[in-house]
Amino acid sequence: MKITNDTIEHIAKLSRLKLSESQKDTLTSEMGNIINYVDKLNELDTKGVEPKSQVIPLQNVFREDVVAESLDKDELLSNSACYDDGALKVPKVV
């Protein structure tokens, strides 16, 4: 794909950018170089290569779910400022 000043002007218009002529020339050259670099991927022989959805192999990073003894409810509630009948008291929200 050939990048021209018209292409840069169109992209600038879509991006709502005001570019000077020197900036347009610079971007035309730089974007052309980027497109040429990415275009090298078309030269690769990919026959027989299965598409991948993930490059890095995934593994389960979660720990096993182990049942353990929980803390005492009354002991936990004793750390709060205000509780009653086994529940925290909070200000009315609505």
PDB file of C-alpha atoms in Angstrom:
ATOM      1  CA  MET A   1       0.000   0.000   0.000  1.00  0.00           C
ATOM      2  CA  LYS A   2       1.397   3.357  -0.999  1.00  0.00           C
ATOM      3  CA  ILE A   3       1.038   6.143   1.566  1.00  0.00           C
ATOM      4  CA  THR A   4       0.529   9.553  -0.020  1.00  0.00           C
ATOM      5  CA  ASN A   5      -0.033  13.053   1.305  1.00  0.00           C
ATOM      6  CA  ASP A   6      -3.725  12.592   0.503  1.00  0.00           C
ATOM      7  CA  THR A   7      -3.820   9.561   2.780  1.00  0.00           C
ATOM      8  CA  ILE A   8      -2.143  11.530   5.574  1.00  0.00           C
ATOM      9  CA  GLU A   9      -4.551  14.437   5.084  1.00  0.00           C
ATOM     10  CA  HIS A  10      -7.510  12.046   5.252  1.00  0.00           C
ATOM     11  CA  ILE A  11      -6.199  10.454   8.475  1.00  0.00           C
ATOM     12  CA  ALA A  12      -5.513  13.906   9.940  1.00  0.00           C
ATOM     13  CA  LYS A  13      -9.051  15.004   9.085  1.00  0.00           C
ATOM     14  CA  LEU A  14     -10.542  11.886  10.717  1.00  0.00           C
ATOM     15  CA  SER A  15      -8.329  12.473  13.772  1.00  0.00           C
ATOM     16  CA  ARG A  16      -9.127  16.189  13.773  1.00  0.00           C
ATOM     17  CA  LEU A  17      -5.451  17.080  13.650  1.00  0.00           C
ATOM     18  CA  LYS A  18      -3.988  20.122  11.972  1.00  0.00           C
ATOM     19  CA  LEU A  19      -0.670  19.230  10.371  1.00  0.00           C
ATOM     20  CA  SER A  20       1.859  21.459   8.685  1.00  0.00           C
ATOM     21  CA  GLU A  21       3.276  20.507   5.287  1.00  0.00           C
ATOM     22  CA  SER A  22       6.560  19.381   6.878  1.00  0.00           C
ATOM     23  CA  GLN A  23       4.650  17.182   9.329  1.00  0.00           C
ATOM     24  CA  LYS A  24       2.648  15.660   6.478  1.00  0.00           C
ATOM     25  CA  ASP A  25       5.862  14.889   4.571  1.00  0.00           C
ATOM     26  CA  THR A  26       7.441  13.330   7.656  1.00  0.00           C
ATOM     27  CA  LEU A  27       4.363  11.236   8.423  1.00  0.00           C
ATOM     28  CA  THR A  28       4.090  10.104   4.806  1.00  0.00           C
ATOM     29  CA  SER A  29       7.640   8.796   4.962  1.00  0.00           C
ATOM     30  CA  GLU A  30       7.312   7.226   8.425  1.00  0.00           C
ATOM     31  CA  MET A  31       3.975   5.540   7.757  1.00  0.00           C
ATOM     32  CA  GLY A  32       5.311   4.245   4.441  1.00  0.00           C
ATOM     33  CA  ASN A  33       8.244   2.689   6.294  1.00  0.00           C
ATOM     34  CA  ILE A  34       5.886   1.100   8.840  1.00  0.00           C
ATOM     35  CA  ILE A  35       3.645  -0.364   6.114  1.00  0.00           C
ATOM     36  CA  ASN A  36       6.685  -1.725   4.233  1.00  0.00           C
ATOM     37  CA  TYR A  37       8.025  -3.313   7.418  1.00  0.00           C
ATOM     38  CA  VAL A  38       4.706  -5.007   8.206  1.00  0.00           C
ATOM     39  CA  ASP A  39       4.359  -6.028   4.562  1.00  0.00           C
ATOM     40  CA  LYS A  40       7.384  -8.320   5.036  1.00  0.00           C
ATOM     41  CA  LEU A  41       5.060 -10.692   6.894  1.00  0.00           C
ATOM     42  CA  ASN A  42       3.438 -11.503   3.545  1.00  0.00           C
ATOM     43  CA  GLU A  43       6.751 -13.007   2.412  1.00  0.00           C
ATOM     44  CA  LEU A  44       6.621 -15.722   5.094  1.00  0.00           C
ATOM     45  CA  ASP A  45       5.560 -19.221   4.138  1.00  0.00           C
ATOM     46  CA  THR A  46       2.764 -20.054   6.569  1.00  0.00           C
ATOM     47  CA  LYS A  47       1.474 -23.214   4.914  1.00  0.00           C
ATOM     48  CA  GLY A  48       0.986 -25.962   7.453  1.00  0.00           C
ATOM     49  CA  VAL A  49       1.095 -23.570  10.399  1.00  0.00           C
ATOM     50  CA  GLU A  50      -2.022 -23.723  12.501  1.00  0.00           C
ATOM     51  CA  PRO A  51      -3.471 -20.395  13.651  1.00  0.00           C
ATOM     52  CA  LYS A  52      -3.065 -19.681  17.332  1.00  0.00           C
ATOM     53  CA  SER A  53      -5.294 -17.662  19.585  1.00  0.00           C
ATOM     54  CA  GLN A  54      -2.609 -17.308  22.262  1.00  0.00           C
ATOM     55  CA  VAL A  55       1.130 -17.075  21.693  1.00  0.00           C
ATOM     56  CA  ILE A  56       2.129 -17.731  25.289  1.00  0.00           C
ATOM     57  CA  PRO A  57       0.869 -21.044  26.677  1.00  0.00           C
ATOM     58  CA  LEU A  58      -1.758 -20.497  29.347  1.00  0.00           C
ATOM     59  CA  GLN A  59      -1.797 -22.352  32.604  1.00  0.00           C
ATOM     60  CA  ASN A  60      -4.062 -22.267  35.594  1.00  0.00           C
ATOM     61  CA  VAL A  61      -2.512 -19.890  38.103  1.00  0.00           C
ATOM     62  CA  PHE A  62      -5.184 -20.341  40.748  1.00  0.00           C
ATOM     63  CA  ARG A  63      -4.484 -22.274  43.895  1.00  0.00           C
ATOM     64  CA  GLU A  64      -6.489 -25.291  44.908  1.00  0.00           C
ATOM     65  CA  ASP A  65      -9.643 -24.504  46.858  1.00  0.00           C
ATOM     66  CA  VAL A  66      -8.884 -25.747  50.352  1.00  0.00           C
ATOM     67  CA  VAL A  67     -11.449 -25.701  53.133  1.00  0.00           C
ATOM     68  CA  ALA A  68     -10.004 -24.083  56.237  1.00  0.00           C
ATOM     69  CA  GLU A  69     -11.369 -23.059  59.590  1.00  0.00           C
ATOM     70  CA  SER A  70     -12.921 -19.588  59.457  1.00  0.00           C
ATOM     71  CA  LEU A  71     -12.715 -16.859  62.043  1.00  0.00           C
ATOM     72  CA  ASP A  72     -15.264 -16.530  64.810  1.00  0.00           C
ATOM     73  CA  LYS A  73     -18.104 -14.155  63.840  1.00  0.00           C
ATOM     74  CA  ASP A  74     -18.390 -12.562  67.294  1.00  0.00           C
ATOM     75  CA  GLU A  75     -14.642 -11.934  67.406  1.00  0.00           C
ATOM     76  CA  LEU A  76     -14.763 -10.243  63.991  1.00  0.00           C
ATOM     77  CA  LEU A  77     -17.757  -8.109  64.930  1.00  0.00           C
ATOM     78  CA  SER A  78     -16.059  -6.992  68.133  1.00  0.00           C
ATOM     79  CA  ASN A  79     -13.618  -4.988  65.971  1.00  0.00           C
ATOM     80  CA  SER A  80     -16.432  -2.908  64.459  1.00  0.00           C
ATOM     81  CA  ALA A  81     -17.764   0.308  65.927  1.00  0.00           C
ATOM     82  CA  CYS A  82     -21.406  -0.708  65.913  1.00  0.00           C
ATOM     83  CA  TYR A  83     -23.028  -4.125  65.544  1.00  0.00           C
ATOM     84  CA  ASP A  84     -26.215  -5.760  66.679  1.00  0.00           C
ATOM     85  CA  ASP A  85     -27.675  -9.244  66.461  1.00  0.00           C
ATOM     86  CA  GLY A  86     -24.716 -10.608  64.497  1.00  0.00           C
ATOM     87  CA  ALA A  87     -24.672  -7.874  61.837  1.00  0.00           C
ATOM     88  CA  LEU A  88     -22.852  -4.614  61.246  1.00  0.00           C
ATOM     89  CA  LYS A  89     -24.866  -1.429  61.691  1.00  0.00           C
ATOM     90  CA  VAL A  90     -24.264   1.165  59.006  1.00  0.00           C
ATOM     91  CA  PRO A  91     -25.919   4.494  58.204  1.00  0.00           C
ATOM     92  CA  LYS A  92     -28.949   4.390  55.963  1.00  0.00           C
ATOM     93  CA  VAL A  93     -27.915   4.934  52.337  1.00  0.00           C
ATOM     94  CA  VAL A  94     -31.205   5.481  50.567  1.00  0.00           C
TER      95      VAL A  94
END
